[in-house]
XYZ file of C-alpha atoms in Angstrom:
744
model
C -0.054 -0.067 0.059
C 2.812 2.227 0.767
C 5.131 0.990 -1.886
C 5.142 4.356 -3.601
C 7.248 5.687 -0.712
C 10.156 3.366 -1.717
C 10.614 5.170 -4.857
C 11.949 8.614 -5.262
C 9.770 11.175 -6.263
C 11.100 12.692 -9.679
C 9.803 15.941 -11.424
C 10.857 16.666 -14.846
C 10.415 20.118 -16.544
C 11.489 21.493 -19.908
C 13.086 24.603 -19.478
C 13.667 26.901 -22.649
C 16.972 28.616 -21.946
C 16.068 30.987 -24.811
C 13.294 32.469 -22.655
C 15.163 32.323 -19.494
C 17.987 34.447 -21.005
C 15.585 36.837 -22.855
C 13.397 37.298 -19.613
C 16.997 38.086 -17.648
C 18.065 40.790 -20.121
C 14.493 42.201 -20.482
C 14.491 42.625 -16.782
C 17.941 44.263 -16.682
C 17.007 46.577 -19.416
C 13.845 47.745 -17.895
C 14.856 47.537 -14.203
C 18.178 49.233 -14.167
C 18.277 52.648 -12.368
C 14.395 52.502 -12.298
C 14.031 55.061 -9.666
C 15.971 57.531 -11.776
C 15.127 60.380 -12.380
C 13.709 60.952 -9.134
C 11.217 63.601 -10.591
C 8.054 63.873 -12.424
C 8.457 62.697 -16.094
C 5.797 63.904 -18.407
C 2.531 62.101 -17.836
C 3.495 60.911 -14.441
C 2.099 64.164 -13.379
C -1.224 62.955 -14.699
C -1.324 59.433 -13.531
C 0.187 60.448 -10.322
C -2.954 62.480 -9.187
C -5.031 59.272 -9.679
C -2.596 57.258 -7.563
C -2.840 59.612 -4.799
C -6.650 59.500 -5.073
C -6.473 55.849 -4.934
C -4.110 55.916 -1.687
C -6.759 58.208 0.019
C -9.926 56.326 -1.421
C -11.255 59.691 -2.930
C -13.449 59.228 -6.125
C -12.113 60.631 -9.192
C -13.138 60.669 -12.979
C -10.944 59.920 -16.051
C -12.619 60.062 -19.194
C -9.580 58.629 -20.965
C -10.117 55.002 -20.128
C -11.289 52.408 -17.743
C -9.756 51.983 -14.323
C -7.556 48.642 -14.392
C -4.486 50.543 -15.439
C -4.841 53.018 -12.854
C -5.439 50.332 -10.457
C -2.184 48.678 -11.535
C -0.148 51.769 -10.966
C -1.956 52.419 -7.495
C -0.962 48.726 -6.622
C 2.723 49.662 -6.950
C 2.133 52.591 -4.699
C 0.386 50.560 -2.119
C 3.143 48.039 -2.175
C 5.810 50.817 -1.706
C 3.767 52.185 1.199
C 2.789 55.437 -0.516
C 0.381 57.470 1.729
C -0.674 59.551 -1.502
C 0.794 62.984 0.193
C 2.485 64.702 -2.911
C 1.575 67.501 -4.983
C 1.429 66.267 -8.643
C 1.619 69.883 -10.267
C 4.148 70.180 -12.595
C 6.597 68.053 -14.757
C 10.054 68.058 -13.346
C 9.060 68.437 -9.643
C 11.535 66.427 -7.321
C 9.602 63.794 -5.533
C 9.578 63.808 -1.868
C 11.095 61.105 0.459
C 7.575 59.473 1.106
C 7.116 58.896 -2.614
C 8.378 55.280 -3.389
C 9.537 56.088 -7.180
C 11.063 52.454 -7.607
C 7.657 50.721 -6.554
C 5.630 53.076 -8.445
C 7.377 52.388 -11.698
C 7.764 48.616 -11.168
C 4.793 47.240 -12.621
C 4.914 49.125 -16.096
C 8.668 48.123 -16.085
C 7.832 44.318 -15.267
C 5.259 44.596 -18.113
C 7.686 45.731 -20.508
C 10.321 43.323 -19.628
C 8.011 40.388 -20.023
C 6.899 41.390 -23.267
C 10.398 40.353 -24.667
C 10.075 36.837 -23.950
C 6.513 36.906 -24.977
C 7.556 38.095 -28.489
C 9.693 35.024 -28.838
C 6.952 32.779 -27.781
C 4.438 34.368 -30.086
C 6.877 33.847 -33.054
C 7.539 30.440 -32.336
C 3.940 29.474 -31.620
C 3.176 30.636 -35.002
C 5.462 27.883 -36.393
C 8.602 29.917 -37.323
C 12.194 29.111 -36.308
C 13.915 29.903 -32.995
C 16.056 32.196 -35.013
C 13.157 34.401 -36.043
C 11.612 34.026 -32.572
C 14.867 35.228 -30.992
C 15.004 38.112 -33.649
C 11.591 39.354 -32.544
C 12.493 39.408 -29.092
C 15.680 41.213 -29.269
C 13.839 43.975 -31.612
C 11.438 44.418 -28.812
C 14.444 44.317 -26.269
C 16.559 47.335 -28.007
C 13.756 49.466 -29.313
C 14.341 52.757 -27.546
C 10.732 54.148 -27.637
C 9.440 50.730 -25.859
C 12.320 50.991 -23.245
C 11.566 54.594 -22.266
C 7.902 54.146 -22.166
C 8.243 51.005 -19.881
C 10.393 52.640 -17.423
C 7.976 55.135 -16.224
C 4.667 55.539 -14.497
C 2.641 55.015 -17.626
C 0.096 52.548 -19.209
C 1.344 51.757 -22.549
C 3.736 48.868 -21.646
C 1.017 47.365 -19.680
C -1.293 47.640 -22.551
C 1.163 45.870 -24.897
C 1.848 43.154 -22.280
C -1.713 42.302 -22.272
C -2.142 42.643 -25.926
C 0.619 40.217 -26.573
C -0.709 37.716 -23.673
C -3.896 37.591 -25.574
C -2.491 36.582 -28.617
C 0.173 34.136 -27.261
C -2.698 32.727 -25.047
C -5.002 32.035 -28.070
C -1.976 30.606 -29.985
C -1.283 28.134 -27.453
C -4.997 27.207 -27.073
C -5.378 26.951 -30.848
C -2.088 24.509 -30.713
C -3.378 22.441 -27.967
C -6.579 21.956 -29.995
C -4.620 19.665 -32.134
C -3.520 17.358 -29.184
C -5.692 17.724 -26.283
C -9.074 19.497 -26.708
C -10.888 19.927 -23.334
C -7.478 19.110 -21.541
C -6.591 21.325 -18.459
C -4.074 23.259 -20.582
C -6.605 23.779 -23.366
C -8.985 25.245 -20.793
C -6.266 27.262 -19.149
C -5.100 29.030 -22.313
C -8.773 29.467 -23.682
C -9.557 31.343 -20.161
C -6.449 33.337 -20.074
C -7.138 34.594 -23.675
C -10.374 35.939 -22.480
C -9.010 37.593 -19.217
C -5.947 39.023 -21.234
C -8.451 40.643 -23.626
C -10.412 42.231 -20.658
C -7.271 43.375 -19.114
C -6.306 45.011 -22.266
C -9.799 46.746 -22.609
C -9.578 47.509 -18.849
C -6.289 49.495 -19.478
C -7.286 51.632 -22.340
C -10.261 51.502 -24.600
C -7.936 51.123 -27.491
C -7.323 47.518 -26.278
C -10.883 46.597 -27.782
C -9.059 46.828 -31.194
C -6.788 43.783 -30.115
C -9.738 42.077 -28.495
C -11.805 42.227 -31.769
C -8.689 40.829 -33.644
C -8.583 37.890 -31.564
C -12.426 37.255 -31.822
C -12.213 37.438 -35.478
C -9.484 34.891 -35.809
C -11.343 32.807 -33.215
C -14.474 33.167 -35.337
C -12.631 32.075 -38.399
C -11.133 29.010 -36.425
C -14.610 28.082 -35.070
C -16.212 28.340 -38.760
C -13.598 25.847 -39.814
C -14.133 23.762 -36.788
C -17.717 23.100 -37.593
C -16.753 21.509 -40.650
C -13.883 19.521 -39.247
C -14.746 15.740 -39.947
C -11.788 14.570 -38.090
C -13.197 16.315 -34.993
C -16.517 14.753 -35.531
C -15.190 11.364 -35.588
C -13.192 11.668 -32.554
C -16.398 12.959 -30.841
C -18.149 9.765 -31.983
C -15.278 7.558 -30.412
C -15.720 9.697 -27.257
C -19.373 9.041 -26.878
C -18.967 5.327 -27.427
C -18.810 2.979 -30.350
C -21.848 1.209 -29.189
C -23.790 4.300 -30.140
C -23.238 3.975 -33.815
C -26.839 4.819 -34.920
C -26.624 7.978 -32.785
C -23.162 8.863 -33.724
C -24.147 12.002 -35.670
C -25.901 13.361 -32.767
C -22.790 12.861 -30.548
C -20.624 14.733 -33.368
C -23.059 17.747 -33.239
C -22.743 17.676 -29.372
C -19.197 17.845 -29.383
C -19.063 20.705 -31.968
C -21.485 22.565 -29.923
C -19.299 22.000 -26.841
C -16.525 23.453 -28.603
C -18.400 26.715 -29.479
C -20.025 27.109 -26.362
C -16.626 26.801 -24.524
C -15.260 29.611 -26.787
C -18.373 31.809 -26.388
C -18.151 31.643 -22.534
C -14.253 32.142 -22.103
C -13.994 34.970 -25.031
C -17.443 36.690 -24.490
C -18.799 36.153 -21.055
C -15.446 35.868 -18.855
C -14.135 39.167 -20.475
C -17.479 40.859 -19.403
C -17.198 39.593 -16.042
C -13.654 40.671 -15.601
C -14.440 44.078 -16.960
C -17.279 44.716 -14.586
C -14.945 43.394 -11.661
C -12.195 46.006 -12.531
C -15.115 48.675 -12.013
C -16.627 46.941 -8.837
C -13.071 47.070 -7.141
C -12.555 50.746 -8.260
C -15.791 51.710 -6.957
C -15.321 49.711 -3.864
C -11.922 51.409 -3.209
C -13.076 54.964 -4.137
C -15.697 55.199 -1.506
C -15.355 58.927 -0.585
C -16.305 62.314 -1.977
C -13.779 64.164 -3.999
C -13.345 66.926 -6.329
C -14.530 65.134 -9.462
C -17.940 64.413 -7.967
C -20.151 67.250 -9.514
C -19.815 65.468 -13.007
C -21.713 62.479 -11.873
C -25.537 62.460 -11.043
C -26.937 63.522 -7.360
C -27.684 59.666 -6.911
C -24.042 58.888 -7.548
C -22.624 61.543 -5.478
C -24.974 60.829 -2.701
C -23.425 57.098 -2.606
C -19.881 58.443 -1.765
C -18.912 59.373 1.769
C -18.936 62.947 2.450
C -19.649 65.613 0.071
C -23.323 65.454 -1.171
C -23.873 62.263 0.841
C -23.373 64.664 3.981
C -26.004 67.238 2.653
C -28.555 64.676 1.457
C -27.965 62.047 4.321
C -31.582 61.446 5.787
C -33.740 63.292 3.382
C -37.284 62.184 2.714
C -37.400 59.843 -0.090
C -40.767 60.704 -1.757
C -41.403 64.084 -3.013
C -44.868 65.432 -1.623
C -47.170 68.412 -2.228
C -45.369 71.093 -0.311
C -41.827 69.515 -0.705
C -39.031 71.975 -0.739
C -36.608 70.808 -3.363
C -33.528 71.637 -5.700
C -33.439 70.525 -9.186
C -30.203 69.427 -10.810
C -30.123 68.886 -14.742
C -28.938 65.569 -15.498
C -26.876 66.543 -18.640
C -24.128 68.440 -16.774
C -23.066 70.298 -19.823
C -21.110 72.720 -19.843
C -21.157 72.414 -16.224
C -23.369 70.807 -13.451
C -26.182 73.296 -12.518
C -29.448 73.793 -10.664
C -32.504 75.373 -11.536
C -32.442 78.895 -10.195
C -34.186 82.200 -10.060
C -33.728 85.793 -8.398
C -35.409 88.996 -8.195
C -33.932 90.298 -11.321
C -35.961 90.406 -14.474
C -35.345 90.023 -18.241
C -34.502 93.116 -20.120
C -37.432 94.973 -21.926
C -35.410 95.137 -25.030
C -32.436 92.926 -25.950
C -29.488 93.935 -27.935
C -30.677 92.746 -31.154
C -33.860 94.509 -30.627
C -36.188 91.671 -29.703
C -38.625 92.182 -26.940
C -38.957 90.145 -23.785
C -41.932 89.409 -21.126
C -39.870 91.427 -18.600
C -40.536 88.679 -16.287
C -38.364 87.281 -13.473
C -35.276 85.515 -14.798
C -34.861 81.502 -14.512
C -31.663 80.355 -15.066
C -29.369 77.373 -14.546
C -26.798 78.091 -11.690
C -23.694 76.136 -11.231
C -23.380 76.909 -7.451
C -25.191 75.852 -4.346
C -27.362 78.702 -3.508
C -30.392 79.526 -1.394
C -32.130 80.793 -4.721
C -31.990 77.104 -6.083
C -34.944 76.028 -3.843
C -38.305 75.476 -5.239
C -41.613 74.294 -3.671
C -43.889 71.677 -5.314
C -47.369 73.249 -5.063
C -50.879 71.508 -5.659
C -52.488 73.794 -8.213
C -55.843 73.091 -6.487
C -54.693 74.515 -3.159
C -52.874 77.320 -1.673
C -50.924 75.852 0.994
C -46.957 75.555 0.667
C -46.395 72.899 3.487
C -46.452 69.163 3.466
C -49.578 67.521 5.001
C -49.611 64.913 7.810
C -49.438 62.289 6.183
C -47.522 63.470 3.182
C -49.293 63.250 -0.190
C -46.702 61.902 -2.599
C -46.507 63.317 -6.165
C -46.696 60.678 -8.936
C -46.109 60.311 -12.432
C -48.548 62.262 -14.701
C -49.545 64.609 -11.858
C -49.860 68.313 -12.679
C -47.981 70.452 -10.378
C -46.741 74.107 -9.923
C -43.176 75.063 -8.895
C -42.959 77.994 -6.602
C -39.680 79.816 -6.216
C -38.963 79.601 -2.511
C -37.240 83.005 -1.915
C -39.760 84.933 -4.134
C -42.852 82.787 -3.980
C -43.419 83.326 -7.898
C -44.489 80.580 -9.969
C -42.419 79.042 -12.712
C -43.966 79.951 -16.105
C -43.435 79.661 -19.829
C -45.442 81.192 -22.683
C -45.086 81.956 -26.563
C -42.183 84.468 -26.099
C -38.970 83.800 -27.622
C -35.982 82.890 -25.189
C -33.135 85.407 -24.870
C -30.387 83.527 -26.736
C -32.575 80.542 -28.274
C -35.280 82.474 -30.327
C -36.669 79.024 -31.665
C -37.615 78.015 -28.125
C -39.739 79.613 -25.412
C -38.715 81.969 -22.713
C -38.915 80.287 -18.998
C -39.569 82.867 -16.237
C -41.252 83.275 -12.897
C -44.440 84.886 -13.433
C -45.072 88.537 -12.266
C -48.351 90.061 -12.602
C -47.895 93.410 -14.252
C -51.732 93.741 -15.277
C -51.103 93.141 -18.923
C -52.447 90.676 -21.311
C -50.038 87.993 -20.642
C -51.877 85.533 -18.422
C -49.959 83.155 -16.222
C -49.056 79.659 -17.638
C -47.680 77.927 -14.848
C -48.990 74.312 -14.887
C -46.428 71.483 -15.562
C -47.061 67.846 -16.007
C -44.507 65.436 -14.261
C -42.766 62.921 -16.482
C -40.634 60.392 -14.501
C -38.569 59.151 -17.519
C -36.811 56.088 -15.494
C -40.320 54.924 -14.212
C -41.375 51.243 -13.771
C -44.844 52.095 -14.073
C -47.329 54.880 -14.592
C -48.170 54.906 -10.822
C -44.463 55.709 -9.756
C -43.892 58.151 -7.090
C -41.374 60.889 -7.601
C -38.319 60.252 -5.594
C -35.396 62.195 -4.346
C -32.270 61.645 -6.183
C -33.360 58.548 -7.808
C -36.057 59.713 -10.069
C -35.117 61.443 -13.288
C -38.170 63.562 -14.518
C -39.100 66.031 -17.102
C -41.463 69.033 -16.680
C -44.031 69.093 -19.739
C -45.716 72.375 -19.544
C -49.475 71.834 -19.777
C -50.549 74.948 -22.192
C -47.822 74.606 -24.731
C -46.489 71.029 -24.356
C -43.013 72.555 -24.201
C -40.462 70.898 -21.786
C -38.105 72.650 -19.466
C -34.587 72.332 -20.915
C -31.139 73.553 -20.360
C -29.757 75.051 -23.331
C -26.265 75.821 -21.906
C -25.744 79.110 -23.435
C -24.394 81.540 -20.931
C -26.529 84.731 -20.412
C -25.022 88.273 -20.845
C -24.259 90.511 -17.976
C -27.819 91.210 -16.984
C -28.094 87.562 -16.667
C -25.137 87.360 -14.475
C -23.381 84.916 -16.945
C -25.691 82.122 -15.692
C -27.020 79.404 -17.937
C -30.130 79.814 -20.212
C -33.130 77.606 -19.456
C -35.762 77.443 -22.161
C -39.110 75.681 -22.970
C -38.339 73.102 -25.640
C -41.215 71.794 -27.962
C -41.734 68.116 -27.382
C -41.468 67.229 -31.139
C -37.827 68.141 -30.993
C -37.273 64.801 -29.166
C -35.579 63.441 -25.923
C -32.336 64.879 -24.723
C -30.568 64.693 -21.377
C -30.560 68.396 -20.837
C -34.471 68.026 -20.497
C -33.993 65.528 -17.558
C -33.872 67.132 -13.929
C -33.454 65.163 -10.519
C -34.235 66.448 -7.115
C -30.826 66.623 -5.133
C -31.642 68.318 -1.890
C -35.176 67.706 -0.353
C -37.160 68.802 2.896
C -40.762 68.697 3.889
C -42.071 72.189 4.099
C -43.441 73.320 7.528
C -43.752 76.959 7.490
C -46.576 78.753 5.460
C -45.401 82.172 6.415
C -42.905 83.769 3.923
C -40.379 84.997 6.435
C -40.365 81.726 8.379
C -39.902 79.800 5.270
C -36.896 81.911 4.129
C -35.279 81.075 7.344
C -36.214 77.197 6.873
C -34.658 77.281 3.360
C -31.373 78.678 4.888
C -31.308 75.663 7.457
C -29.885 72.287 6.871
C -32.352 69.196 6.367
C -32.575 67.066 9.356
C -35.061 64.252 8.344
C -33.463 60.886 8.696
C -34.105 58.346 5.785
C -31.276 56.905 4.136
C -30.800 55.322 0.426
C -28.244 53.487 -1.573
C -27.459 53.149 -5.286
C -26.688 49.627 -6.712
C -23.275 48.789 -8.126
C -24.880 48.345 -11.775
C -26.359 51.866 -11.472
C -23.189 53.236 -10.471
C -21.198 51.229 -13.074
C -23.780 52.008 -16.116
C -23.489 56.065 -15.121
C -19.512 55.806 -14.775
C -19.116 54.142 -18.222
C -21.666 56.122 -19.787
C -19.779 59.462 -18.613
C -16.430 57.943 -19.757
C -17.757 57.230 -23.100
C -19.640 60.575 -23.340
C -17.756 63.361 -21.721
C -15.327 64.982 -24.117
C -11.807 65.549 -22.846
C -9.680 68.730 -23.530
C -8.720 68.436 -27.188
C -6.639 71.583 -26.963
C -3.461 71.510 -29.204
C -0.168 70.192 -27.328
C 3.388 71.171 -28.467
C 4.027 67.624 -28.549
C 0.917 66.336 -30.333
C 1.324 64.647 -33.618
C -0.812 62.852 -36.370
C -0.823 59.239 -37.260
C 1.195 59.985 -40.667
C 3.993 61.319 -38.330
C 4.452 58.202 -36.617
C 5.193 55.438 -39.266
C 8.419 57.135 -40.116
C 9.111 58.608 -36.826
C 8.621 62.061 -37.792
C 8.045 63.306 -34.315
C 9.275 62.840 -30.724
C 8.645 63.907 -27.193
C 10.702 65.585 -24.497
C 9.958 63.807 -21.436
C 12.214 65.321 -18.865
C 15.115 67.588 -18.862
C 17.566 67.840 -15.739
C 17.179 71.184 -14.123
C 21.162 71.698 -13.788
C 22.796 69.512 -16.522
C 22.057 68.583 -20.082
C 20.618 65.126 -19.063
C 17.375 64.569 -20.825
C 15.029 61.685 -21.648
C 12.990 61.624 -25.089
C 10.514 59.227 -26.468
C 12.352 58.505 -29.469
C 12.253 55.203 -31.511
C 14.989 53.414 -33.211
C 14.704 54.722 -36.736
C 16.240 51.573 -38.230
C 13.528 49.286 -36.586
C 10.606 51.633 -37.379
C 11.541 52.012 -40.990
C 12.378 48.374 -41.461
C 9.073 47.219 -39.754
C 7.096 49.542 -41.984
C 8.902 48.027 -45.095
C 8.408 44.556 -43.773
C 4.562 45.165 -43.689
C 4.564 46.431 -47.251
C 6.486 43.597 -48.310
C 4.232 41.192 -46.497
C 1.097 42.682 -48.026
C 2.394 42.613 -51.596
C 3.605 38.996 -51.198
C 0.255 37.989 -49.645
C -1.761 39.581 -52.577
C 0.562 37.899 -55.104
C 0.419 34.331 -53.510
C -3.533 34.825 -53.212
C -3.769 35.778 -56.977
C -1.467 32.797 -57.717
C -3.586 30.482 -55.489
C -6.643 31.621 -57.329
C -4.944 30.518 -60.633
C -4.314 27.279 -58.965
C -0.617 27.761 -58.731
C 0.494 27.049 -54.850
C 3.787 28.481 -54.446
C 3.928 27.471 -50.830
C 2.805 24.064 -49.252
C -0.597 24.164 -47.792
C 1.011 24.197 -43.975
C 3.496 26.957 -44.868
C 0.432 29.007 -46.472
C -1.566 28.563 -43.245
C 1.443 29.474 -41.093
C 1.977 32.861 -43.200
C -1.673 33.700 -43.354
C -2.189 33.348 -39.416
C 1.238 35.358 -38.903
C -0.263 38.253 -41.149
C -3.627 38.138 -39.587
C -2.256 38.463 -36.123
C 0.770 40.501 -36.726
C -0.209 42.845 -39.741
C -3.721 42.769 -38.538
C -2.668 43.677 -35.019
C -0.731 46.544 -36.563
C -3.699 47.847 -38.787
C -6.153 47.477 -36.080
C -4.137 49.395 -33.588
C -3.000 52.144 -36.028
C -5.871 52.813 -38.484
C -8.410 53.670 -36.138
C -6.448 56.822 -34.811
C -7.114 58.543 -38.309
C -10.709 58.686 -37.127
C -10.262 59.757 -33.485
C -10.911 63.475 -32.657
C -8.396 63.788 -29.837
C -4.987 65.083 -29.144
C -2.669 62.377 -30.187
C 1.049 61.490 -29.265
C 3.785 59.344 -30.582
C 3.219 56.744 -27.738
C -0.284 55.876 -28.972
C 1.598 54.149 -31.849
C 3.650 51.738 -29.465
C 1.077 48.875 -29.440
C 0.878 49.030 -33.290
C 4.675 49.262 -33.633
C 5.015 45.919 -31.304
C 2.928 43.893 -33.714
C 4.768 45.164 -36.758
C 7.945 44.317 -35.073
C 6.808 40.674 -34.698
C 6.022 40.574 -38.404
C 9.649 41.717 -39.349
C 11.625 38.473 -38.596
C 8.702 36.694 -40.017
C 9.060 38.315 -43.420
C 12.843 37.849 -43.323
C 12.596 34.127 -42.711
C 10.124 33.665 -45.578
C 12.401 35.668 -47.951
C 15.401 33.478 -46.822
C 13.487 30.282 -47.085
C 11.206 30.712 -49.911
C 12.439 33.562 -52.299
C 16.516 32.887 -52.056
C 16.882 30.204 -54.656
C 20.379 29.066 -53.959
C 22.664 28.659 -50.922
C 24.831 31.630 -52.128
C 21.484 33.781 -52.255
C 20.697 32.808 -48.886
C 24.228 33.401 -47.383
C 24.208 36.830 -48.888
C 20.819 37.758 -47.671
C 21.851 36.391 -44.044
C 24.980 38.691 -44.201
C 22.603 41.671 -44.968
C 20.301 40.912 -42.039
C 23.303 40.561 -39.675
C 24.658 44.043 -40.933
C 21.017 45.246 -40.763
C 20.840 44.072 -37.066
C 24.170 45.467 -36.186
C 23.104 48.921 -37.487
C 19.728 48.669 -35.133
C 22.107 47.793 -32.093
C 24.203 50.783 -32.912
C 21.415 53.207 -33.287
C 19.980 51.893 -29.939
C 23.287 52.492 -28.253
C 23.738 55.899 -29.690
C 20.332 56.884 -28.344
C 20.883 55.294 -25.050
C 21.419 58.682 -23.112
C 18.133 59.790 -24.528
C 16.383 56.674 -23.431
C 17.782 56.547 -19.712
C 18.703 60.098 -19.197
C 21.681 58.993 -17.004
C 24.383 61.254 -18.140
C 24.843 64.664 -19.508
C 25.443 65.502 -22.967
C 27.751 67.898 -24.446
C 26.572 70.435 -27.169
C 28.425 68.454 -29.861
C 26.615 65.168 -28.541
C 23.396 66.598 -28.536
C 23.993 67.948 -32.165
C 25.197 64.448 -33.456
C 21.955 63.039 -32.129
C 19.776 65.406 -34.138
C 20.251 63.240 -37.265
C 16.754 64.195 -38.435
C 17.376 67.795 -38.413
C 20.682 67.575 -40.765
C 18.909 65.235 -43.013
C 16.022 67.605 -43.516
C 18.558 70.553 -44.080
C 20.276 68.235 -46.651
C 17.111 67.443 -48.359
C 16.091 71.232 -48.546
C 19.516 72.194 -49.914
C 19.521 69.845 -52.790
């Protein structure tokens, strides 16, 4: 029984020394003097603020992408014991002693280092030689822009890592399909593909392009899988030879299992992982912060402090007699509240148009006592809440009384001050003229579940539809002139113009009115609310709102002196000065290796031409390549050339400020294609041994020149030594080249 104890336990493992060596040099190139410079470098000033927010658990909003990348950087800060106390106010600022610079830059550096052996494994899994695989890894290793970007507190190296991990995992899964479908390793690589895709999207939205590429390749493979008779026969064997009559059913079940496994791993799991990022993000950032106002009142009330401190314990149901502030849901150009004051519209505007000369109604972007309104029953005079309160429901007709002036919200067939196609909104003043009050509004709860829903504080999104004209109360967003104190215009918009977020309002602050007398009511409006009823917002509601804001809120697209266009990237017609030593000439530039960049672009062009040539030849039944070589060549192009295209071409359609580092994910795929093309030329286009030898010598000379350029640019990559004026001039090779071209 215990005989197995009499034998030694032996564990065997296959260790690829190429991978070990490449990992070691990758770590050395990225981790060497990682804490230098001990100063804020370029976009570290941007990401560092968010790391401090994570450390202090303060909510922030970043419309540039999902939170996973920020959480990775914050994890480095957490592991280094960072307390978040540093003022990220300018590039070049010296880090204080409490900032663990090495730890903050560690995870991007590890991602950049591990991309080196991963490049080797991708080319190897594609079926090419160890020489081509090592070449791809070495090119990733010595490319200066990739080194620079991965040694700083930035996200591109992590994005590249997960892009490569997704491709590598899928290739390993695809190759294991031939030998052990549904084995533990088969499941591991399939699930890891989905997780890596989710991580890539979770770092930056552009990661979705690689995800779609992997999905596209997987869909093609799944389509071929359906018609794979070999798979069907194996399936029949698995289900048992005794069921010969039902063999076709067993075959169909096995194919269905393959498709379901892929659907779960590549569609369901990425969605769940993506949701997990936001769940952790919102769980950690539980405190109110400076970015709250861009979110809805319900979202703000779910955070500790801030609005939650104001709204804690407010009555949930709005009743007749309730005192409320109404926040516009659109929040553009700034969050604001429905507001009025004693000033009236000018009798005549600057353009000669007349107004009603009624009391102004605006949207005011600050908390103010003039933001309070009283919900009144048109059939009663009282402005207090009954006992028990009588709630307001969807479809009810109400009047909105301005709390401080007791004038009713009104609109009529008079052109708005800045939007003549819309109606003016005012608080009605009886001037004893032929302009009767039109102050009845029908409540429309947009997010209701039934037509009997009660109007709720914070949770309900409502529209106010004017009974007489069917106009909807809307924020136009136009700033009024000085007579309107530069506050934002509110208008009555015709219902036929359609739904828009600027027509939606929500109750932010709420109390039950207790005082009927005007002076007592004014004192009540100045005092804080005290009723104690709490409410919570679900995770899915907060996720949906935050995701929608990220996708719709436009960032500042102002021009930057280092911004560039996609056409500038291919031939490295731009660079970025990341850091300059305040006392010496040491500096860091995001500057690529021109030999690698130009060669990678040329290799992509050569691949495209060869692929088209082979495709036309195959159409004519002329097969220059054996079938296995052709499939390997096509798959390499789909993943490498396709990876370059999907990560590059979309930038031509983006209306945002672009920088050179946006090209690095595309460049990485292009570099993977370069040794593939070189090996293909050597094996299939060089007809004789002499031609192969000459071509090999050219490749060696080319690689030596790439290494020389990489070493020449090393001072600008690491910034670890001062440069003399002559050395700096020598590095400006492009300026000299441009002068030479203009001269001749």
